[in-house]
Short mmCIF file of N, CA and C in Angstrom, two decimals:
data_model
loop_
_atom_site.label_atom_id
_atom_site.label_comp_id
_atom_site.label_asym_id
_atom_site.label_seq_id
_atom_site.Cartn_x
_atom_site.Cartn_y
_atom_site.Cartn_z
N THR A 15 19.03 -6.07 -8.86
CA THR A 15 19.46 -6.75 -10.06
C THR A 15 18.32 -6.74 -11.05
N GLY A 16 18.60 -6.34 -12.28
CA GLY A 16 17.56 -6.34 -13.27
C GLY A 16 17.86 -5.43 -14.43
N ILE A 17 16.82 -5.15 -15.18
CA ILE A 17 16.94 -4.35 -16.40
C ILE A 17 15.89 -3.25 -16.37
N VAL A 18 16.30 -2.03 -16.75
CA VAL A 18 15.40 -0.90 -16.93
C VAL A 18 15.52 -0.49 -18.39
N ARG A 19 14.38 -0.38 -19.07
CA ARG A 19 14.37 -0.03 -20.49
C ARG A 19 13.73 1.34 -20.71
N SER A 20 14.28 2.09 -21.62
CA SER A 20 13.71 3.36 -22.11
C SER A 20 13.32 4.29 -20.96
N LEU A 21 14.24 4.53 -20.07
CA LEU A 21 14.00 5.37 -18.90
C LEU A 21 13.52 6.77 -19.27
N THR A 22 13.99 7.30 -20.37
CA THR A 22 13.63 8.68 -20.76
C THR A 22 12.45 8.75 -21.73
N VAL A 23 11.86 7.61 -22.07
CA VAL A 23 10.72 7.59 -22.99
C VAL A 23 9.55 6.90 -22.27
N PRO A 24 8.67 7.67 -21.63
CA PRO A 24 7.63 7.09 -20.79
C PRO A 24 6.78 6.01 -21.46
N ASP A 25 6.41 6.19 -22.72
CA ASP A 25 5.56 5.20 -23.39
C ASP A 25 6.27 3.87 -23.62
N LYS A 26 7.61 3.87 -23.58
CA LYS A 26 8.36 2.64 -23.80
C LYS A 26 9.07 2.16 -22.53
N PHE A 27 8.89 2.90 -21.44
CA PHE A 27 9.56 2.55 -20.19
C PHE A 27 9.13 1.17 -19.71
N GLY A 28 10.08 0.41 -19.18
CA GLY A 28 9.80 -0.89 -18.60
C GLY A 28 10.92 -1.30 -17.67
N ALA A 29 10.61 -2.20 -16.77
CA ALA A 29 11.62 -2.68 -15.83
C ALA A 29 11.34 -4.11 -15.44
N GLU A 30 12.41 -4.85 -15.24
CA GLU A 30 12.37 -6.21 -14.73
C GLU A 30 13.41 -6.26 -13.62
N LEU A 31 13.00 -5.98 -12.40
CA LEU A 31 13.92 -5.95 -11.27
C LEU A 31 13.65 -7.17 -10.40
N SER A 32 14.42 -8.21 -10.64
CA SER A 32 14.18 -9.49 -9.96
C SER A 32 14.69 -9.49 -8.53
N SER A 33 15.59 -8.59 -8.20
CA SER A 33 16.13 -8.51 -6.85
C SER A 33 16.37 -7.04 -6.50
N LEU A 34 15.31 -6.39 -6.02
CA LEU A 34 15.37 -4.98 -5.68
C LEU A 34 15.82 -4.84 -4.23
N SER A 35 16.76 -3.96 -4.00
CA SER A 35 17.24 -3.69 -2.65
C SER A 35 17.63 -2.22 -2.55
N ILE A 36 16.85 -1.46 -1.76
CA ILE A 36 17.11 -0.04 -1.57
C ILE A 36 17.17 0.24 -0.08
N GLU A 37 18.29 0.78 0.36
CA GLU A 37 18.44 1.20 1.75
C GLU A 37 18.63 2.70 1.76
N THR A 38 17.76 3.41 2.46
CA THR A 38 17.81 4.86 2.50
C THR A 38 17.17 5.34 3.80
N GLY A 39 16.81 6.59 3.83
CA GLY A 39 16.17 7.14 5.01
C GLY A 39 15.85 8.60 4.82
N LYS A 40 15.34 9.20 5.87
CA LYS A 40 14.89 10.59 5.82
C LYS A 40 15.98 11.55 5.35
N SER A 41 17.17 11.45 5.90
CA SER A 41 18.21 12.43 5.54
C SER A 41 18.63 12.28 4.08
N ALA A 42 18.74 11.07 3.57
CA ALA A 42 19.12 10.88 2.17
C ALA A 42 18.03 11.37 1.22
N ILE A 43 16.80 11.04 1.52
CA ILE A 43 15.69 11.47 0.66
C ILE A 43 15.56 12.99 0.69
N SER A 44 15.67 13.58 1.87
CA SER A 44 15.56 15.04 2.00
C SER A 44 16.67 15.79 1.27
N SER A 45 17.78 15.12 1.04
CA SER A 45 18.88 15.80 0.34
C SER A 45 18.63 15.92 -1.16
N TRP A 46 17.73 15.12 -1.73
CA TRP A 46 17.47 15.25 -3.16
C TRP A 46 16.03 15.54 -3.52
N ILE A 47 15.12 15.57 -2.52
CA ILE A 47 13.73 15.98 -2.77
C ILE A 47 13.40 17.07 -1.77
N SER A 48 12.98 18.21 -2.25
CA SER A 48 12.60 19.31 -1.38
C SER A 48 11.37 18.92 -0.56
N GLU A 49 11.39 19.23 0.73
CA GLU A 49 10.25 18.91 1.58
C GLU A 49 8.98 19.59 1.10
N SER A 50 9.10 20.70 0.36
CA SER A 50 7.92 21.38 -0.16
C SER A 50 7.20 20.54 -1.22
N LEU A 51 7.88 19.54 -1.79
CA LEU A 51 7.26 18.66 -2.78
C LEU A 51 6.51 17.49 -2.14
N LEU A 52 6.71 17.28 -0.85
CA LEU A 52 6.06 16.18 -0.14
C LEU A 52 4.81 16.69 0.57
N PRO A 53 3.80 15.84 0.75
CA PRO A 53 2.62 16.27 1.51
C PRO A 53 3.02 16.75 2.91
N ALA A 54 2.36 17.77 3.39
CA ALA A 54 2.71 18.38 4.68
C ALA A 54 2.59 17.41 5.84
N ASN A 55 1.69 16.43 5.73
CA ASN A 55 1.50 15.50 6.84
C ASN A 55 2.34 14.22 6.72
N LEU A 56 3.26 14.16 5.77
CA LEU A 56 4.10 12.97 5.59
C LEU A 56 5.40 13.12 6.36
N GLU A 57 5.68 12.16 7.20
CA GLU A 57 6.95 12.10 7.93
C GLU A 57 7.73 10.91 7.39
N LEU A 58 8.95 11.14 7.02
CA LEU A 58 9.79 10.05 6.52
C LEU A 58 10.54 9.40 7.67
N PRO A 59 10.63 8.08 7.69
CA PRO A 59 11.39 7.40 8.74
C PRO A 59 12.89 7.62 8.58
N GLU A 60 13.60 7.55 9.68
CA GLU A 60 15.06 7.69 9.65
C GLU A 60 15.70 6.56 8.84
N ARG A 61 15.09 5.36 8.88
CA ARG A 61 15.64 4.20 8.17
C ARG A 61 14.55 3.57 7.31
N ILE A 62 14.87 3.33 6.03
CA ILE A 62 13.96 2.66 5.10
C ILE A 62 14.76 1.58 4.37
N ASP A 63 14.23 0.37 4.38
CA ASP A 63 14.85 -0.75 3.68
C ASP A 63 13.76 -1.40 2.83
N LEU A 64 13.86 -1.26 1.51
CA LEU A 64 12.88 -1.81 0.58
C LEU A 64 13.53 -2.94 -0.19
N ARG A 65 12.88 -4.11 -0.14
CA ARG A 65 13.42 -5.29 -0.84
C ARG A 65 12.30 -6.04 -1.53
N GLY A 66 12.66 -6.75 -2.60
CA GLY A 66 11.68 -7.58 -3.29
C GLY A 66 11.91 -7.60 -4.78
N ARG A 67 10.81 -7.76 -5.51
CA ARG A 67 10.90 -7.77 -6.96
C ARG A 67 9.80 -6.89 -7.53
N LEU A 68 10.11 -6.31 -8.69
CA LEU A 68 9.20 -5.37 -9.33
C LEU A 68 9.40 -5.48 -10.83
N SER A 69 8.30 -5.60 -11.55
CA SER A 69 8.40 -5.65 -13.02
C SER A 69 7.19 -4.96 -13.62
N GLY A 70 7.37 -4.46 -14.82
CA GLY A 70 6.25 -3.85 -15.50
C GLY A 70 6.63 -2.69 -16.37
N ASN A 71 5.58 -1.95 -16.76
CA ASN A 71 5.74 -0.79 -17.60
C ASN A 71 4.69 0.25 -17.20
N MET A 72 4.42 1.22 -18.04
CA MET A 72 3.49 2.28 -17.67
C MET A 72 2.03 1.83 -17.73
N ASN A 73 1.77 0.58 -18.14
CA ASN A 73 0.40 0.08 -18.21
C ASN A 73 0.15 -1.16 -17.35
N ASN A 74 1.20 -1.88 -17.01
CA ASN A 74 1.07 -3.12 -16.23
C ASN A 74 2.21 -3.20 -15.23
N ALA A 75 1.92 -3.71 -14.04
CA ALA A 75 2.97 -3.84 -13.03
C ALA A 75 2.70 -5.03 -12.13
N ASN A 76 3.79 -5.68 -11.71
CA ASN A 76 3.75 -6.78 -10.75
C ASN A 76 4.80 -6.50 -9.69
N ALA A 77 4.45 -6.75 -8.43
CA ALA A 77 5.39 -6.47 -7.35
C ALA A 77 5.22 -7.47 -6.21
N ALA A 78 6.31 -7.75 -5.56
CA ALA A 78 6.34 -8.48 -4.29
C ALA A 78 7.39 -7.75 -3.47
N LEU A 79 6.96 -6.92 -2.52
CA LEU A 79 7.87 -6.02 -1.83
C LEU A 79 7.71 -6.10 -0.31
N THR A 80 8.81 -5.86 0.37
CA THR A 80 8.83 -5.71 1.82
C THR A 80 9.50 -4.39 2.14
N LEU A 81 8.79 -3.55 2.87
CA LEU A 81 9.35 -2.28 3.32
C LEU A 81 9.48 -2.37 4.84
N ASN A 82 10.73 -2.30 5.29
CA ASN A 82 11.03 -2.33 6.71
C ASN A 82 11.62 -0.98 7.05
N SER A 83 11.05 -0.29 8.02
CA SER A 83 11.52 1.04 8.35
C SER A 83 11.56 1.22 9.87
N SER A 84 12.05 2.36 10.28
CA SER A 84 12.06 2.65 11.71
C SER A 84 10.65 2.86 12.24
N PHE A 85 9.63 2.93 11.38
CA PHE A 85 8.24 3.02 11.80
C PHE A 85 7.55 1.66 11.80
N GLY A 86 8.16 0.63 11.19
CA GLY A 86 7.55 -0.69 11.15
C GLY A 86 7.71 -1.36 9.81
N LEU A 87 6.91 -2.40 9.59
CA LEU A 87 7.05 -3.29 8.44
C LEU A 87 5.74 -3.37 7.65
N ILE A 88 5.86 -3.44 6.31
CA ILE A 88 4.74 -3.77 5.44
C ILE A 88 5.27 -4.73 4.38
N ARG A 89 4.53 -5.82 4.16
CA ARG A 89 4.92 -6.82 3.17
C ARG A 89 3.69 -7.12 2.32
N PHE A 90 3.86 -6.99 0.99
CA PHE A 90 2.72 -7.21 0.10
C PHE A 90 3.17 -7.70 -1.26
N GLN A 91 2.21 -8.22 -1.99
CA GLN A 91 2.42 -8.51 -3.41
C GLN A 91 1.15 -8.13 -4.15
N GLY A 92 1.33 -7.78 -5.40
CA GLY A 92 0.16 -7.37 -6.16
C GLY A 92 0.47 -7.15 -7.63
N ARG A 93 -0.60 -6.86 -8.35
CA ARG A 93 -0.43 -6.58 -9.77
C ARG A 93 -1.49 -5.59 -10.22
N LEU A 94 -1.11 -4.83 -11.22
CA LEU A 94 -1.99 -3.88 -11.89
C LEU A 94 -1.92 -4.17 -13.38
N ASN A 95 -3.07 -4.26 -14.03
CA ASN A 95 -3.11 -4.49 -15.47
C ASN A 95 -4.01 -3.46 -16.12
N GLY A 96 -3.55 -2.90 -17.22
CA GLY A 96 -4.33 -1.91 -17.95
C GLY A 96 -4.50 -0.61 -17.18
N ILE A 97 -3.44 -0.16 -16.53
CA ILE A 97 -3.48 1.01 -15.66
C ILE A 97 -4.04 2.24 -16.38
N LYS A 98 -3.75 2.38 -17.65
CA LYS A 98 -4.16 3.58 -18.40
C LYS A 98 -5.66 3.62 -18.70
N GLN A 99 -6.34 2.50 -18.59
CA GLN A 99 -7.78 2.45 -18.89
C GLN A 99 -8.56 2.53 -17.56
N ARG A 100 -9.05 3.73 -17.21
CA ARG A 100 -9.69 3.96 -15.91
C ARG A 100 -10.84 3.00 -15.63
N SER A 101 -11.62 2.64 -16.63
CA SER A 101 -12.80 1.82 -16.37
C SER A 101 -12.52 0.32 -16.41
N THR A 102 -11.45 -0.11 -17.07
CA THR A 102 -11.20 -1.55 -17.20
C THR A 102 -9.92 -2.02 -16.52
N ALA A 103 -9.16 -1.12 -15.92
CA ALA A 103 -7.93 -1.53 -15.22
C ALA A 103 -8.28 -2.58 -14.18
N ARG A 104 -7.40 -3.57 -14.04
CA ARG A 104 -7.62 -4.63 -13.04
C ARG A 104 -6.47 -4.61 -12.05
N TYR A 105 -6.78 -4.94 -10.81
CA TYR A 105 -5.77 -4.92 -9.76
C TYR A 105 -6.06 -5.97 -8.70
N GLU A 106 -4.99 -6.46 -8.12
CA GLU A 106 -5.04 -7.40 -7.00
C GLU A 106 -3.93 -7.03 -6.05
N LEU A 107 -4.24 -6.98 -4.78
CA LEU A 107 -3.25 -6.68 -3.75
C LEU A 107 -3.44 -7.65 -2.60
N ASP A 108 -2.36 -8.27 -2.21
CA ASP A 108 -2.35 -9.15 -1.05
C ASP A 108 -1.43 -8.52 -0.01
N LEU A 109 -2.04 -7.88 0.99
CA LEU A 109 -1.29 -7.29 2.09
C LEU A 109 -1.01 -8.42 3.07
N GLN A 110 0.18 -8.98 2.96
CA GLN A 110 0.53 -10.14 3.76
C GLN A 110 0.80 -9.79 5.21
N GLU A 111 1.36 -8.61 5.42
CA GLU A 111 1.67 -8.20 6.79
C GLU A 111 1.84 -6.69 6.87
N LEU A 112 1.14 -6.11 7.81
CA LEU A 112 1.34 -4.71 8.18
C LEU A 112 1.55 -4.72 9.69
N ASN A 113 2.68 -4.20 10.11
CA ASN A 113 3.01 -4.11 11.53
C ASN A 113 3.77 -2.79 11.69
N MET A 114 2.99 -1.71 11.78
CA MET A 114 3.60 -0.40 11.63
C MET A 114 2.87 0.65 12.47
N ASN A 115 3.64 1.62 12.93
CA ASN A 115 3.06 2.79 13.57
C ASN A 115 2.65 3.75 12.45
N VAL A 116 1.44 3.61 12.00
CA VAL A 116 0.94 4.39 10.85
C VAL A 116 0.88 5.88 11.19
N GLY A 117 0.55 6.21 12.42
CA GLY A 117 0.48 7.60 12.83
C GLY A 117 1.78 8.36 12.64
N GLN A 118 2.91 7.68 12.79
CA GLN A 118 4.19 8.34 12.56
C GLN A 118 4.34 8.77 11.11
N TRP A 119 3.93 7.93 10.16
CA TRP A 119 4.03 8.26 8.74
C TRP A 119 3.22 9.52 8.41
N ILE A 120 2.03 9.64 9.02
CA ILE A 120 1.13 10.73 8.65
C ILE A 120 1.05 11.81 9.72
N ARG A 121 1.99 11.81 10.64
CA ARG A 121 2.07 12.83 11.69
C ARG A 121 0.76 13.00 12.45
N ASP A 122 0.18 11.86 12.84
CA ASP A 122 -1.08 11.87 13.58
C ASP A 122 -0.88 11.07 14.87
N THR A 123 -0.73 11.77 15.98
CA THR A 123 -0.44 11.10 17.25
C THR A 123 -1.63 10.31 17.80
N SER A 124 -2.82 10.46 17.22
CA SER A 124 -3.97 9.68 17.69
C SER A 124 -3.97 8.26 17.13
N ILE A 125 -3.10 7.99 16.17
CA ILE A 125 -2.99 6.66 15.57
C ILE A 125 -1.64 6.08 15.93
N GLY A 126 -1.63 4.85 16.40
CA GLY A 126 -0.38 4.20 16.78
C GLY A 126 -0.13 2.96 15.94
N LEU A 127 0.28 1.90 16.60
CA LEU A 127 0.61 0.65 15.94
C LEU A 127 -0.63 0.01 15.33
N ILE A 128 -0.52 -0.42 14.07
CA ILE A 128 -1.56 -1.18 13.41
C ILE A 128 -0.93 -2.47 12.90
N VAL A 129 -1.54 -3.59 13.27
CA VAL A 129 -1.10 -4.91 12.82
C VAL A 129 -2.28 -5.50 12.05
N ALA A 130 -2.09 -5.76 10.75
CA ALA A 130 -3.21 -6.18 9.91
C ALA A 130 -2.72 -6.95 8.70
N SER A 131 -3.67 -7.57 8.02
CA SER A 131 -3.44 -8.23 6.74
C SER A 131 -4.73 -8.12 5.94
N GLY A 132 -4.65 -8.36 4.63
CA GLY A 132 -5.87 -8.27 3.84
C GLY A 132 -5.65 -8.40 2.36
N THR A 133 -6.75 -8.33 1.64
CA THR A 133 -6.71 -8.44 0.18
C THR A 133 -7.65 -7.41 -0.44
N VAL A 134 -7.29 -6.98 -1.64
CA VAL A 134 -8.14 -6.10 -2.45
C VAL A 134 -8.07 -6.63 -3.87
N LYS A 135 -9.22 -6.70 -4.51
CA LYS A 135 -9.27 -7.17 -5.90
C LYS A 135 -10.37 -6.39 -6.59
N GLY A 136 -10.07 -5.88 -7.79
CA GLY A 136 -11.10 -5.12 -8.45
C GLY A 136 -10.79 -4.74 -9.87
N GLN A 137 -11.74 -3.97 -10.41
CA GLN A 137 -11.62 -3.48 -11.77
C GLN A 137 -12.10 -2.04 -11.80
N GLY A 138 -11.28 -1.17 -12.40
CA GLY A 138 -11.64 0.21 -12.61
C GLY A 138 -11.18 1.14 -11.50
N PHE A 139 -10.91 2.38 -11.91
CA PHE A 139 -10.54 3.45 -10.97
C PHE A 139 -11.59 4.55 -10.97
N ASP A 140 -12.53 4.52 -11.89
CA ASP A 140 -13.56 5.52 -11.99
C ASP A 140 -14.63 5.26 -10.92
N PRO A 141 -14.87 6.21 -10.01
CA PRO A 141 -15.85 5.99 -8.93
C PRO A 141 -17.24 5.60 -9.43
N GLU A 142 -17.59 5.99 -10.64
CA GLU A 142 -18.91 5.66 -11.19
C GLU A 142 -19.04 4.18 -11.54
N THR A 143 -17.95 3.54 -11.94
CA THR A 143 -18.05 2.18 -12.47
C THR A 143 -17.16 1.16 -11.75
N ILE A 144 -16.48 1.56 -10.70
CA ILE A 144 -15.56 0.65 -10.02
C ILE A 144 -16.30 -0.61 -9.53
N ASN A 145 -15.61 -1.72 -9.62
CA ASN A 145 -16.16 -2.99 -9.16
C ASN A 145 -15.03 -3.71 -8.42
N GLY A 146 -15.19 -3.89 -7.12
CA GLY A 146 -14.11 -4.50 -6.37
C GLY A 146 -14.57 -5.08 -5.04
N GLU A 147 -13.66 -5.80 -4.43
CA GLU A 147 -13.94 -6.38 -3.12
C GLU A 147 -12.67 -6.33 -2.27
N ALA A 148 -12.88 -6.30 -0.97
CA ALA A 148 -11.76 -6.23 -0.04
C ALA A 148 -12.09 -7.01 1.21
N ALA A 149 -11.06 -7.53 1.84
CA ALA A 149 -11.18 -8.20 3.13
C ALA A 149 -9.96 -7.82 3.96
N VAL A 150 -10.18 -7.36 5.18
CA VAL A 150 -9.09 -6.92 6.04
C VAL A 150 -9.26 -7.57 7.41
N ARG A 151 -8.17 -8.04 7.94
CA ARG A 151 -8.16 -8.58 9.29
C ARG A 151 -7.22 -7.72 10.12
N ILE A 152 -7.78 -7.06 11.10
CA ILE A 152 -7.00 -6.19 11.98
C ILE A 152 -6.74 -6.96 13.27
N GLN A 153 -5.49 -7.34 13.47
CA GLN A 153 -5.14 -8.03 14.71
C GLN A 153 -5.07 -7.04 15.86
N GLN A 154 -4.59 -5.83 15.55
CA GLN A 154 -4.44 -4.80 16.57
C GLN A 154 -4.40 -3.45 15.89
N ALA A 155 -5.07 -2.46 16.50
CA ALA A 155 -5.03 -1.09 16.00
C ALA A 155 -5.16 -0.15 17.18
N SER A 156 -4.14 0.64 17.40
CA SER A 156 -4.15 1.62 18.48
C SER A 156 -4.62 2.96 17.92
N ILE A 157 -5.83 3.36 18.32
CA ILE A 157 -6.43 4.58 17.80
C ILE A 157 -7.04 5.37 18.96
N LYS A 158 -6.62 6.62 19.08
CA LYS A 158 -7.11 7.53 20.13
C LYS A 158 -7.02 6.90 21.52
N GLY A 159 -5.90 6.23 21.77
CA GLY A 159 -5.65 5.66 23.08
C GLY A 159 -6.33 4.34 23.37
N TYR A 160 -7.10 3.82 22.43
CA TYR A 160 -7.76 2.53 22.62
C TYR A 160 -7.09 1.49 21.73
N ASN A 161 -6.89 0.31 22.26
CA ASN A 161 -6.24 -0.76 21.51
C ASN A 161 -7.29 -1.74 21.00
N TYR A 162 -7.76 -1.52 19.77
CA TYR A 162 -8.74 -2.42 19.15
C TYR A 162 -8.03 -3.72 18.77
N GLN A 163 -8.77 -4.84 18.87
CA GLN A 163 -8.19 -6.15 18.55
C GLN A 163 -9.20 -7.03 17.83
N GLN A 164 -8.69 -7.92 17.00
CA GLN A 164 -9.45 -8.97 16.34
C GLN A 164 -10.71 -8.46 15.64
N ILE A 165 -10.51 -7.62 14.63
CA ILE A 165 -11.62 -7.08 13.84
C ILE A 165 -11.46 -7.55 12.40
N GLU A 166 -12.52 -8.08 11.85
CA GLU A 166 -12.53 -8.51 10.45
C GLU A 166 -13.55 -7.67 9.69
N ILE A 167 -13.11 -7.15 8.54
CA ILE A 167 -13.97 -6.33 7.70
C ILE A 167 -13.91 -6.87 6.29
N ALA A 168 -15.06 -7.03 5.67
CA ALA A 168 -15.12 -7.48 4.27
C ALA A 168 -16.18 -6.64 3.57
N GLY A 169 -15.95 -6.40 2.30
CA GLY A 169 -16.93 -5.61 1.57
C GLY A 169 -16.71 -5.65 0.08
N SER A 170 -17.68 -5.10 -0.61
CA SER A 170 -17.58 -5.00 -2.06
C SER A 170 -18.18 -3.67 -2.51
N LEU A 171 -17.75 -3.23 -3.65
CA LEU A 171 -18.24 -2.00 -4.26
C LEU A 171 -18.48 -2.30 -5.73
N ASN A 172 -19.71 -2.06 -6.18
CA ASN A 172 -20.06 -2.34 -7.56
C ASN A 172 -20.88 -1.17 -8.09
N GLN A 173 -20.27 -0.34 -8.94
CA GLN A 173 -20.92 0.80 -9.56
C GLN A 173 -21.67 1.64 -8.53
N GLN A 174 -20.96 2.09 -7.52
CA GLN A 174 -21.41 2.97 -6.45
C GLN A 174 -22.32 2.29 -5.42
N GLN A 175 -22.54 1.00 -5.53
CA GLN A 175 -23.33 0.26 -4.54
C GLN A 175 -22.35 -0.57 -3.71
N TYR A 176 -22.41 -0.43 -2.40
CA TYR A 176 -21.47 -1.16 -1.57
C TYR A 176 -22.18 -2.06 -0.57
N THR A 177 -21.48 -3.08 -0.20
CA THR A 177 -21.89 -4.00 0.85
C THR A 177 -20.70 -4.16 1.77
N ALA A 178 -20.95 -4.12 3.07
CA ALA A 178 -19.85 -4.24 4.03
C ALA A 178 -20.28 -5.12 5.19
N TYR A 179 -19.33 -5.89 5.69
CA TYR A 179 -19.54 -6.75 6.86
C TYR A 179 -18.40 -6.52 7.82
N MET A 180 -18.73 -6.57 9.10
CA MET A 180 -17.69 -6.43 10.11
C MET A 180 -17.98 -7.41 11.24
N ASN A 181 -16.92 -8.02 11.73
CA ASN A 181 -17.01 -8.92 12.87
C ASN A 181 -15.90 -8.54 13.83
N SER A 182 -16.27 -8.29 15.06
CA SER A 182 -15.28 -7.90 16.06
C SER A 182 -15.30 -8.88 17.21
N LEU A 183 -14.13 -9.42 17.53
CA LEU A 183 -13.98 -10.28 18.69
C LEU A 183 -13.34 -9.52 19.84
N ASP A 184 -13.26 -8.20 19.70
CA ASP A 184 -12.67 -7.35 20.74
C ASP A 184 -13.54 -7.44 21.99
N THR A 185 -12.97 -7.82 23.09
CA THR A 185 -13.72 -8.02 24.33
C THR A 185 -13.99 -6.74 25.08
N ASN A 186 -13.39 -5.65 24.72
CA ASN A 186 -13.61 -4.38 25.44
C ASN A 186 -14.81 -3.63 24.91
#
C-alpha cells in the first residue's frame, strides 16, 4: 500500500510504501531476469517473503523491512540521507535480527547458519574520507565446520584509520 511518483523520471522518482508485501521466489524472479545478469555466486531461495515499509527518493531513503526466505530471516531498519553526495552521505542501519544460512545465498558450502544483530552508523562512501562505526553481536556462526558462538565486534573507521575491538565468549 502506498504511492510511487515519477517512476520513469529518475530525478523525480519517489515512493511512500507504508505497507510493502512481496511474495516471490527463484522461479518467478528467473522468469523475468536472466541469470546472466545476476552475480555467478548468487543463489536465489525458492521462497522469498519481503514485508515492511519503504519511503524515499533517489537521494534519501528510510526502510523497516523483514525478509523471510527458505534460507532464513533478516530484519532491519535504516536510513540513507544525501546518497548522491559520496563524501557527506549519512546512513544508519539497525540489523535487528539475522538468522540465515548465508552460505546458501552466496553458494559457499563452508558458511552455514549465522545468527547475529548489529548497528552501522556513518558518513560518506568515499574510502578516503569515510567516517563510521559498527557493532555486531554474533550469537552463532557456522564457518568451515566450526560453530562459533557469542562473539562481539565493535569498531570505527575515520579517514582510513580504523579501531576494532573483539570479545569472544566462545568456550571452544
